[in-house]
PDB file of C-alpha atoms and ligand atoms in Angstrom:
ATOM      1  CA  MET A   1     130.705  86.476 116.731  1.00 45.00           C
ATOM      2  CA  LYS A   2     128.702  83.951 118.661  1.00 48.00           C
ATOM      3  CA  SER A   3     126.080  86.530 119.623  1.00 51.00           C
ATOM      4  CA  LEU A   4     125.809  87.582 115.984  1.00 49.00           C
ATOM      5  CA  THR A   5     125.211  83.971 114.981  1.00 50.00           C
ATOM      6  CA  ASN A   6     122.623  83.714 117.728  1.00 53.00           C
ATOM      7  CA  LYS A   7     120.886  86.864 116.541  1.00 52.00           C
ATOM      8  CA  LEU A   8     120.895  85.616 112.967  1.00 48.00           C
ATOM      9  CA  PHE A   9     119.522  82.299 114.084  1.00 47.00           C
ATOM     10  CA  LEU A  10     116.812  83.984 116.130  1.00 47.00           C
ATOM     11  CA  GLY A  11     115.949  86.197 113.143  1.00 49.00           C
ATOM     12  CA  ILE A  12     115.594  83.227 110.830  1.00 48.00           C
ATOM     13  CA  ALA A  13     113.591  81.305 113.423  1.00 48.00           C
ATOM     14  CA  LEU A  14     111.213  84.271 113.800  1.00 47.00           C
ATOM     15  CA  VAL A  15     110.462  84.531 110.074  1.00 45.00           C
ATOM     16  CA  PRO A  16     108.111  81.527 109.956  1.00 45.00           C
ATOM     17  CA  LEU A  17     106.575  82.672 113.266  1.00 43.00           C
ATOM     18  CA  PHE A  18     105.761  86.044 111.724  1.00 44.00           C
ATOM     19  CA  PHE A  19     104.149  84.463 108.673  1.00 44.00           C
ATOM     20  CA  SER A  20     102.208  81.889 110.612  1.00 41.00           C
ATOM     21  CA  ALA A  21     100.948  84.641 112.948  1.00 43.00           C
ATOM     22  CA  ASN A  22      99.635  86.473 109.866  1.00 51.00           C
ATOM     23  CA  LEU A  23      98.025  83.385 108.411  1.00 51.00           C
ATOM     24  CA  GLY A  24      96.602  82.506 111.808  1.00 58.00           C
ATOM     25  CA  ALA A  25      95.027  85.956 112.021  1.00 62.00           C
ATOM     26  CA  LEU A  26      93.319  85.402 108.667  1.00 73.00           C
ATOM     27  CA  GLU A  27      91.774  82.198 109.890  1.00 76.00           C
ATOM     28  CA  ASP A  28      90.165  83.220 113.158  1.00 88.00           C
ATOM     29  CA  THR A  29      86.378  83.544 113.315  1.00 89.00           C
ATOM     30  CA  ASP A  30      86.234  87.366 113.432  1.00 89.00           C
ATOM     31  CA  THR A  31      88.434  87.581 110.377  1.00 92.00           C
ATOM     32  CA  LYS A  32      86.408  85.010 108.480  1.00 93.00           C
ATOM     33  CA  GLN A  33      83.269  86.988 109.245  1.00 94.00           C
ATOM     34  CA  ALA A  34      84.930  90.220 108.136  1.00 95.00           C
ATOM     35  CA  ILE A  35      85.946  88.529 104.863  1.00 96.00           C
ATOM     36  CA  ALA A  36      82.318  87.472 104.347  1.00 96.00           C
ATOM     37  CA  VAL A  37      81.240  91.097 104.968  1.00 96.00           C
ATOM     38  CA  ALA A  38      83.852  92.360 102.468  1.00 97.00           C
ATOM     39  CA  GLU A  39      82.641  89.840  99.877  1.00 97.00           C
ATOM     40  CA  ALA A  40      79.057  91.000 100.373  1.00 97.00           C
ATOM     41  CA  ILE A  41      80.035  94.680 100.042  1.00 96.00           C
ATOM     42  CA  ASP A  42      82.061  93.867  96.919  1.00 97.00           C
ATOM     43  CA  ALA A  43      79.061  92.105  95.345  1.00 97.00           C
ATOM     44  CA  MET A  44      76.756  95.010  96.259  1.00 96.00           C
ATOM     45  CA  VAL A  45      79.121  97.616  94.755  1.00 96.00           C
ATOM     46  CA  ARG A  46      79.318  95.662  91.495  1.00 95.00           C
ATOM     47  CA  SER A  47      75.573  94.957  91.311  1.00 95.00           C
ATOM     48  CA  THR A  48      74.675  98.562  92.098  1.00 95.00           C
ATOM     49  CA  ARG A  49      77.044  99.806  89.412  1.00 94.00           C
ATOM     50  CA  SER A  50      75.793  97.400  86.753  1.00 91.00           C
ATOM     51  CA  MET A  51      72.153  98.123  87.489  1.00 94.00           C
ATOM     52  CA  TYR A  52      72.867 101.877  87.409  1.00 95.00           C
ATOM     53  CA  THR A  53      74.598 101.355  84.027  1.00 92.00           C
ATOM     54  CA  ARG A  54      71.764  99.252  82.643  1.00 91.00           C
ATOM     55  CA  THR A  55      68.714 101.031  83.985  1.00 94.00           C
ATOM     56  CA  VAL A  56      69.945 104.638  83.995  1.00 95.00           C
ATOM     57  CA  VAL A  57      72.915 105.153  81.645  1.00 93.00           C
ATOM     58  CA  THR A  58      71.782 102.832  78.848  1.00 92.00           C
ATOM     59  CA  LYS A  59      68.230 104.148  79.037  1.00 94.00           C
ATOM     60  CA  LEU A  60      69.410 107.768  78.800  1.00 95.00           C
ATOM     61  CA  LYS A  61      71.665 106.857  75.885  1.00 93.00           C
ATOM     62  CA  LYS A  62      68.659 105.497  74.017  1.00 95.00           C
ATOM     63  CA  ASP A  63      66.879 108.753  74.777  1.00 95.00           C
ATOM     64  CA  GLY A  64      69.753 110.699  73.202  1.00 96.00           C
ATOM     65  CA  LYS A  65      71.662 111.660  76.379  1.00 96.00           C
ATOM     66  CA  GLY A  66      73.727 109.397  78.665  1.00 94.00           C
ATOM     67  CA  ALA A  67      76.562 109.610  81.211  1.00 95.00           C
ATOM     68  CA  LYS A  68      79.394 112.154  81.120  1.00 94.00           C
ATOM     69  CA  GLN A  69      82.132 113.086  83.553  1.00 93.00           C
ATOM     70  CA  ARG A  70      80.972 116.727  83.754  1.00 95.00           C
ATOM     71  CA  SER A  71      77.288 115.821  84.056  1.00 96.00           C
ATOM     72  CA  GLU A  72      76.646 118.523  86.662  1.00 96.00           C
ATOM     73  CA  ILE A  73      76.939 121.168  83.950  1.00 97.00           C
ATOM     74  CA  LEU A  74      75.298 119.135  81.166  1.00 97.00           C
ATOM     75  CA  ARG A  75      71.538 119.130  80.940  1.00 96.00           C
ATOM     76  CA  GLY A  76      70.086 115.603  80.672  1.00 94.00           C
ATOM     77  CA  PHE A  77      73.328 113.778  81.483  1.00 97.00           C
ATOM     78  CA  VAL A  78      74.112 111.753  84.617  1.00 97.00           C
ATOM     79  CA  PRO A  79      77.468 110.809  86.269  1.00 97.00           C
ATOM     80  CA  LEU A  80      79.595 107.964  84.875  1.00 95.00           C
ATOM     81  CA  PRO A  81      79.161 104.609  86.673  1.00 95.00           C
ATOM     82  CA  ALA A  82      82.560 104.991  88.417  1.00 94.00           C
ATOM     83  CA  GLN A  83      81.561 108.464  89.621  1.00 96.00           C
ATOM     84  CA  PHE A  84      78.281 107.047  90.873  1.00 96.00           C
ATOM     85  CA  VAL A  85      80.227 104.465  92.952  1.00 95.00           C
ATOM     86  CA  ARG A  86      82.478 107.236  94.237  1.00 95.00           C
ATOM     87  CA  ASN A  87      79.428 109.253  95.274  1.00 95.00           C
ATOM     88  CA  VAL A  88      78.104 106.242  97.185  1.00 94.00           C
ATOM     89  CA  ALA A  89      81.526 105.839  98.853  1.00 94.00           C
ATOM     90  CA  LEU A  90      81.642 109.538  99.821  1.00 94.00           C
ATOM     91  CA  HIS A  91      78.094 109.393 101.157  1.00 95.00           C
ATOM     92  CA  LEU A  92      79.067 106.385 103.286  1.00 94.00           C
ATOM     93  CA  GLU A  93      82.092 108.259 104.618  1.00 93.00           C
ATOM     94  CA  ASN A  94      79.739 110.854 106.071  1.00 94.00           C
ATOM     95  CA  SER A  95      77.470 108.321 107.727  1.00 94.00           C
ATOM     96  CA  PRO A  96      77.785 106.305 110.968  1.00 92.00           C
ATOM     97  CA  ALA A  97      78.629 103.268 108.808  1.00 91.00           C
ATOM     98  CA  SER A  98      82.043 104.837 108.102  1.00 91.00           C
ATOM     99  CA  GLU A  99      83.164 103.548 111.528  1.00 90.00           C
ATOM    100  CA  LYS A 100      82.661 100.036 110.266  1.00 92.00           C
ATOM    101  CA  PHE A 101      83.591  99.976 106.620  1.00 94.00           C
ATOM    102  CA  LYS A 102      84.869 101.898 103.636  1.00 95.00           C
ATOM    103  CA  ILE A 103      84.821 101.329  99.871  1.00 96.00           C
ATOM    104  CA  GLU A 104      86.942 102.880  97.125  1.00 96.00           C
ATOM    105  CA  LEU A 105      87.690 102.362  93.437  1.00 97.00           C
ATOM    106  CA  ARG A 106      91.396 102.263  92.709  1.00 98.00           C
ATOM    107  CA  SER A 107      93.736 101.745  89.773  1.00 98.00           C
ATOM    108  CA  ASN A 108      97.345 102.032  88.772  1.00 97.00           C
ATOM    109  CA  TRP A 109      95.839 103.384  85.504  1.00 97.00           C
ATOM    110  CA  ASN A 110      93.524 105.802  87.307  1.00 97.00           C
ATOM    111  CA  LEU A 111      91.776 108.494  85.292  1.00 96.00           C
ATOM    112  CA  ASN A 112      90.726 110.382  88.405  1.00 95.00           C
ATOM    113  CA  PRO A 113      93.935 111.644  90.073  1.00 92.00           C
ATOM    114  CA  GLU A 114      92.430 110.822  93.491  1.00 93.00           C
ATOM    115  CA  GLN A 115      91.870 107.168  92.678  1.00 96.00           C
ATOM    116  CA  GLY A 116      95.452 105.976  92.287  1.00 96.00           C
ATOM    117  CA  LEU A 117      96.991 103.336  94.582  1.00 97.00           C
ATOM    118  CA  GLN A 118      97.231 105.015  97.983  1.00 97.00           C
ATOM    119  CA  ASP A 119      99.398 102.923 100.265  1.00 97.00           C
ATOM    120  CA  ASN A 120     101.590  99.828 100.615  1.00 97.00           C
ATOM    121  CA  PHE A 121      98.583  97.544 100.952  1.00 98.00           C
ATOM    122  CA  GLU A 122      97.052  98.758  97.677  1.00 98.00           C
ATOM    123  CA  MET A 123     100.386  98.599  95.850  1.00 98.00           C
ATOM    124  CA  ALA A 124     100.946  95.021  97.043  1.00 98.00           C
ATOM    125  CA  GLY A 125      97.338  94.214  96.108  1.00 98.00           C
ATOM    126  CA  TRP A 126      97.838  95.582  92.603  1.00 98.00           C
ATOM    127  CA  LYS A 127     100.981  93.446  92.157  1.00 98.00           C
ATOM    128  CA  TYR A 128      99.087  90.392  93.415  1.00 98.00           C
ATOM    129  CA  LEU A 129      96.335  90.942  90.797  1.00 98.00           C
ATOM    130  CA  MET A 130      98.829  91.693  88.002  1.00 98.00           C
ATOM    131  CA  ARG A 131     100.701  88.459  88.758  1.00 98.00           C
ATOM    132  CA  GLN A 132      97.461  86.514  88.246  1.00 98.00           C
ATOM    133  CA  GLN A 133      96.903  88.292  84.939  1.00 98.00           C
ATOM    134  CA  ASP A 134     100.489  87.724  83.771  1.00 97.00           C
ATOM    135  CA  ALA A 135     100.278  84.039  84.699  1.00 97.00           C
ATOM    136  CA  ALA A 136      97.150  83.610  82.548  1.00 96.00           C
ATOM    137  CA  GLY A 137      99.226  83.977  79.378  1.00 90.00           C
ATOM    138  CA  GLY A 138      96.594  85.884  77.409  1.00 90.00           C
ATOM    139  CA  ASN A 139      93.592  83.784  78.471  1.00 95.00           C
ATOM    140  CA  LEU A 140      92.084  86.677  80.423  1.00 96.00           C
ATOM    141  CA  GLN A 141      88.554  85.321  80.440  1.00 95.00           C
ATOM    142  CA  GLY A 142      89.664  82.148  82.192  1.00 95.00           C
ATOM    143  CA  ILE A 143      91.167  83.924  85.228  1.00 97.00           C
ATOM    144  CA  LYS A 144      89.540  83.058  88.536  1.00 97.00           C
ATOM    145  CA  TRP A 145      90.530  86.274  90.300  1.00 97.00           C
ATOM    146  CA  ASP A 146      91.701  85.891  93.860  1.00 97.00           C
ATOM    147  CA  PRO A 147      91.395  89.064  95.985  1.00 98.00           C
ATOM    148  CA  TYR A 148      94.318  90.348  98.062  1.00 98.00           C
ATOM    149  CA  ILE A 149      93.399  90.241 101.758  1.00 97.00           C
ATOM    150  CA  LYS A 150      95.278  91.412 104.817  1.00 96.00           C
ATOM    151  CA  VAL A 151      94.620  92.310 108.435  1.00 95.00           C
ATOM    152  CA  GLU A 152      96.397  95.465 109.539  1.00 95.00           C
ATOM    153  CA  TYR A 153      96.521  97.889 112.441  1.00 93.00           C
ATOM    154  CA  GLN A 154      95.560 101.527 111.868  1.00 89.00           C
ATOM    155  CA  GLY A 155      96.467 102.985 115.245  1.00 90.00           C
ATOM    156  CA  GLU A 156      94.375 101.079 117.792  1.00 90.00           C
ATOM    157  CA  LYS A 157      92.015  99.809 115.137  1.00 91.00           C
ATOM    158  CA  GLN A 158      92.352  96.403 113.540  1.00 93.00           C
ATOM    159  CA  VAL A 159      91.128  96.475 109.963  1.00 96.00           C
ATOM    160  CA  LEU A 160      90.553  93.816 107.337  1.00 97.00           C
ATOM    161  CA  ARG A 161      91.593  95.106 103.931  1.00 98.00           C
ATOM    162  CA  TYR A 162      90.227  93.507 100.797  1.00 98.00           C
ATOM    163  CA  PHE A 163      91.316  94.357  97.235  1.00 98.00           C
ATOM    164  CA  SER A 164      89.515  92.675  94.345  1.00 98.00           C
ATOM    165  CA  ALA A 165      89.939  92.879  90.577  1.00 97.00           C
ATOM    166  CA  ASP A 166      87.745  95.198  88.527  1.00 97.00           C
ATOM    167  CA  THR A 167      88.071  94.094  84.913  1.00 96.00           C
ATOM    168  CA  ALA A 168      86.816  95.219  81.512  1.00 95.00           C
ATOM    169  CA  VAL A 169      83.764  92.971  81.636  1.00 92.00           C
ATOM    170  CA  ALA A 170      82.337  94.699  78.539  1.00 90.00           C
ATOM    171  CA  GLN A 171      84.018  96.163  75.469  1.00 91.00           C
ATOM    172  CA  ALA A 172      82.523  99.532  76.510  1.00 89.00           C
ATOM    173  CA  CYS A 173      84.791  99.592  79.616  1.00 92.00           C
ATOM    174  CA  ALA A 174      87.920  99.035  77.531  1.00 95.00           C
ATOM    175  CA  GLY A 175      86.782 101.336  74.699  1.00 93.00           C
ATOM    176  CA  CYS A 176      86.071 104.308  76.924  1.00 94.00           C
ATOM    177  CA  HIS A 177      89.188 103.898  79.091  1.00 97.00           C
ATOM    178  CA  ASN A 178      91.314 103.546  75.945  1.00 98.00           C
ATOM    179  CA  SER A 179      89.936 106.754  74.506  1.00 97.00           C
ATOM    180  CA  TRP A 180      90.755 108.525  77.784  1.00 97.00           C
ATOM    181  CA  GLU A 181      94.291 107.101  77.683  1.00 98.00           C
ATOM    182  CA  ASN A 182      94.691 108.887  74.355  1.00 97.00           C
ATOM    183  CA  ARG A 183      93.745 112.290  75.735  1.00 96.00           C
ATOM    184  CA  ALA A 184      96.656 114.696  76.059  1.00 96.00           C
ATOM    185  CA  SER A 185      95.885 115.342  79.769  1.00 94.00           C
ATOM    186  CA  VAL A 186      96.025 111.621  80.657  1.00 96.00           C
ATOM    187  CA  LYS A 187      99.142 111.033  78.511  1.00 96.00           C
ATOM    188  CA  LYS A 188     100.808 113.828  80.452  1.00 94.00           C
ATOM    189  CA  LEU A 189      99.820 112.193  83.775  1.00 92.00           C
ATOM    190  CA  ARG A 190     101.275 108.856  82.629  1.00 96.00           C
ATOM    191  CA  GLY A 191     104.506 110.511  81.540  1.00 95.00           C
ATOM    192  CA  GLU A 192     104.831 112.226  84.940  1.00 93.00           C
ATOM    193  CA  ALA A 193     104.348 108.859  86.679  1.00 92.00           C
ATOM    194  CA  ASN A 194     107.005 107.242  84.445  1.00 95.00           C
ATOM    195  CA  MET A 195     104.382 105.041  82.848  1.00 96.00           C
ATOM    196  CA  GLU A 196     104.043 104.202  79.168  1.00 95.00           C
ATOM    197  CA  PRO A 197     101.354 106.494  77.704  1.00 95.00           C
ATOM    198  CA  GLY A 198      98.632 105.218  75.337  1.00 94.00           C
ATOM    199  CA  LYS A 199      97.665 102.095  77.285  1.00 96.00           C
ATOM    200  CA  THR A 200      95.093  99.924  75.467  1.00 97.00           C
ATOM    201  CA  PHE A 201      92.917  97.655  77.583  1.00 97.00           C
ATOM    202  CA  ARG A 202      91.553  94.433  76.136  1.00 97.00           C
ATOM    203  CA  LEU A 203      88.258  92.798  77.002  1.00 96.00           C
ATOM    204  CA  ASN A 204      88.534  91.178  80.478  1.00 96.00           C
ATOM    205  CA  GLU A 205      91.795  92.948  81.284  1.00 97.00           C
ATOM    206  CA  LEU A 206      92.403  94.391  84.737  1.00 98.00           C
ATOM    207  CA  ILE A 207      91.323  98.066  84.775  1.00 98.00           C
ATOM    208  CA  GLY A 208      91.228  98.691  88.493  1.00 98.00           C
ATOM    209  CA  ALA A 209      90.172  97.292  91.835  1.00 98.00           C
ATOM    210  CA  VAL A 210      87.497  97.610  94.464  1.00 98.00           C
ATOM    211  CA  SER A 211      89.292  98.418  97.730  1.00 98.00           C
ATOM    212  CA  ILE A 212      87.282  97.620 100.866  1.00 98.00           C
ATOM    213  CA  SER A 213      88.110  98.051 104.566  1.00 97.00           C
ATOM    214  CA  VAL A 214      86.125  96.351 107.342  1.00 96.00           C
ATOM    215  CA  ALA A 215      86.799  97.233 111.003  1.00 95.00           C
ATOM    216  CA  LEU A 216      87.506  94.209 113.176  1.00 92.00           C
ATOM    217  CA  ASN A 217      87.154  96.009 116.515  1.00 87.00           C
TER     218      ASN A 217
HETATM  219  C1  HEC B   1      82.084 106.308  79.098  1.00 69.11           C
HETATM  220  C2  HEC B   1      83.399 106.081  79.628  1.00 69.11           C
HETATM  221  C3  HEC B   1      83.655 105.002  80.643  1.00 69.11           C
HETATM  222  C4  HEC B   1      83.137 103.737  80.681  1.00 69.11           C
HETATM  223  C5  HEC B   1      82.158 103.082  79.728  1.00 69.11           C
HETATM  224  C6  HEC B   1      83.741 103.088  81.830  1.00 69.11           C
HETATM  225  N1  HEC B   1      84.580 103.925  82.485  1.00 69.11           N
HETATM  226 FE1  HEC B   1      85.635 103.534  84.141  1.00 69.11          FE
HETATM  227  N2  HEC B   1      86.065 105.480  84.341  1.00 69.11           N
HETATM  228  C7  HEC B   1      85.837 106.443  83.390  1.00 69.11           C
HETATM  229  C8  HEC B   1      86.264 107.728  83.907  1.00 69.11           C
HETATM  230  C9  HEC B   1      86.213 109.069  83.171  1.00 69.11           C
HETATM  231  C10 HEC B   1      86.740 107.496  85.220  1.00 69.11           C
HETATM  232  C11 HEC B   1      87.200 108.523  86.225  1.00 69.11           C
HETATM  233  C12 HEC B   1      85.922 109.007  86.904  1.00 69.11           C
HETATM  234  C13 HEC B   1      86.135 109.988  88.016  1.00 69.11           C
HETATM  235  O1  HEC B   1      86.418 111.144  87.719  1.00 69.11           O
HETATM  236  O2  HEC B   1      86.023 109.585  89.186  1.00 69.11           O
HETATM  237  C14 HEC B   1      86.612 106.056  85.442  1.00 69.11           C
HETATM  238  C15 HEC B   1      87.019 105.424  86.598  1.00 69.11           C
HETATM  239  C16 HEC B   1      87.118 104.054  86.734  1.00 69.11           C
HETATM  240  C17 HEC B   1      87.773 103.373  87.820  1.00 69.11           C
HETATM  241  C18 HEC B   1      88.452 104.023  89.033  1.00 69.11           C
HETATM  242  C19 HEC B   1      89.884 104.368  88.764  1.00 69.11           C
HETATM  243  C20 HEC B   1      90.041 105.607  87.902  1.00 69.11           C
HETATM  244  O3  HEC B   1      90.328 105.432  86.703  1.00 69.11           O
HETATM  245  O4  HEC B   1      89.878 106.740  88.390  1.00 69.11           O
HETATM  246  C21 HEC B   1      87.658 102.044  87.581  1.00 69.11           C
HETATM  247  C22 HEC B   1      88.195 100.912  88.438  1.00 69.11           C
HETATM  248  C23 HEC B   1      86.905 101.893  86.364  1.00 69.11           C
HETATM  249  N3  HEC B   1      86.592 103.135  85.862  1.00 69.11           N
HETATM  250  C24 HEC B   1      86.552 100.682  85.806  1.00 69.11           C
HETATM  251  C25 HEC B   1      85.620 100.571  84.777  1.00 69.11           C
HETATM  252  C26 HEC B   1      84.971  99.330  84.385  1.00 69.11           C
HETATM  253  C27 HEC B   1      85.269  97.960  84.991  1.00 69.11           C
HETATM  254  C28 HEC B   1      84.074  99.643  83.411  1.00 69.11           C
HETATM  255  C29 HEC B   1      83.083  98.730  82.721  1.00 69.11           C
HETATM  256  C30 HEC B   1      82.201  97.973  83.582  1.00 69.11           C
HETATM  257  C31 HEC B   1      84.196 101.077  83.153  1.00 69.11           C
HETATM  258  N4  HEC B   1      85.130 101.604  84.007  1.00 69.11           N
HETATM  259  C32 HEC B   1      83.481 101.784  82.200  1.00 69.11           C
HETATM  260  C33 HEC B   1      85.291 106.248  82.157  1.00 69.11           C
HETATM  261  C34 HEC B   1      84.570 105.113  81.801  1.00 69.11           C
END
């Protein structure tokens, strides 16, 4: 009985140690630098996507074409902005930079079956972002989104993971995603995942996340 009490006591005493070790890890210099790198990558991904949308997609729309998911078989059309980001991410994966960092677009409401939440980190990150949205009580525009950040080991490698909100910054984001949510194929996917089909996004609502990994060693 006594040893059980001791074990329990030790367990409870170790809980704060575990948390403070995690927090400590997030505060050391290497980690701070990796967070700065992740922030820079995040900003670049968003800027690249919005400039692609503005200078390529919007221009082509004016010219009578635009962006479509199956652009490779459609004369005059280019990939959707999310596909463009994915192409950049895939290109990076095949370059020496892949040793150092990785970017992905993710969502719990993913339209591309390969862009759902992939692991415990991303699921916890999604919950963290949803909690911020739920706490805003409808004032979505006023949310100062806080990314979900964690240091984790992947084998021998220590990696900083960074998961930041990707929201419907324009009505076009919400409008297009909503029309996809009404397609029979997507409704079927939602049903299979035990999710309510027919989701409608509002302006500034969380659509997905930019998921970034930066190697620490
Ligand atoms: C014209 C339609 C359209 C518009 C506009 C659009 N999206 Fe998407 N979005 C899609 C499609 C289709 C996919 C899946 C693309 C693929 O196959 O990789 C997607 C993918 C995504 C993903 C990755 C997760 C997933 O669903 O696979 C995120 C995040 C995302 N979009 C956010 C946005 C945001 C934010 C905006 C506005 C800035 C936006 N989208 C505008 C159609 C659109």
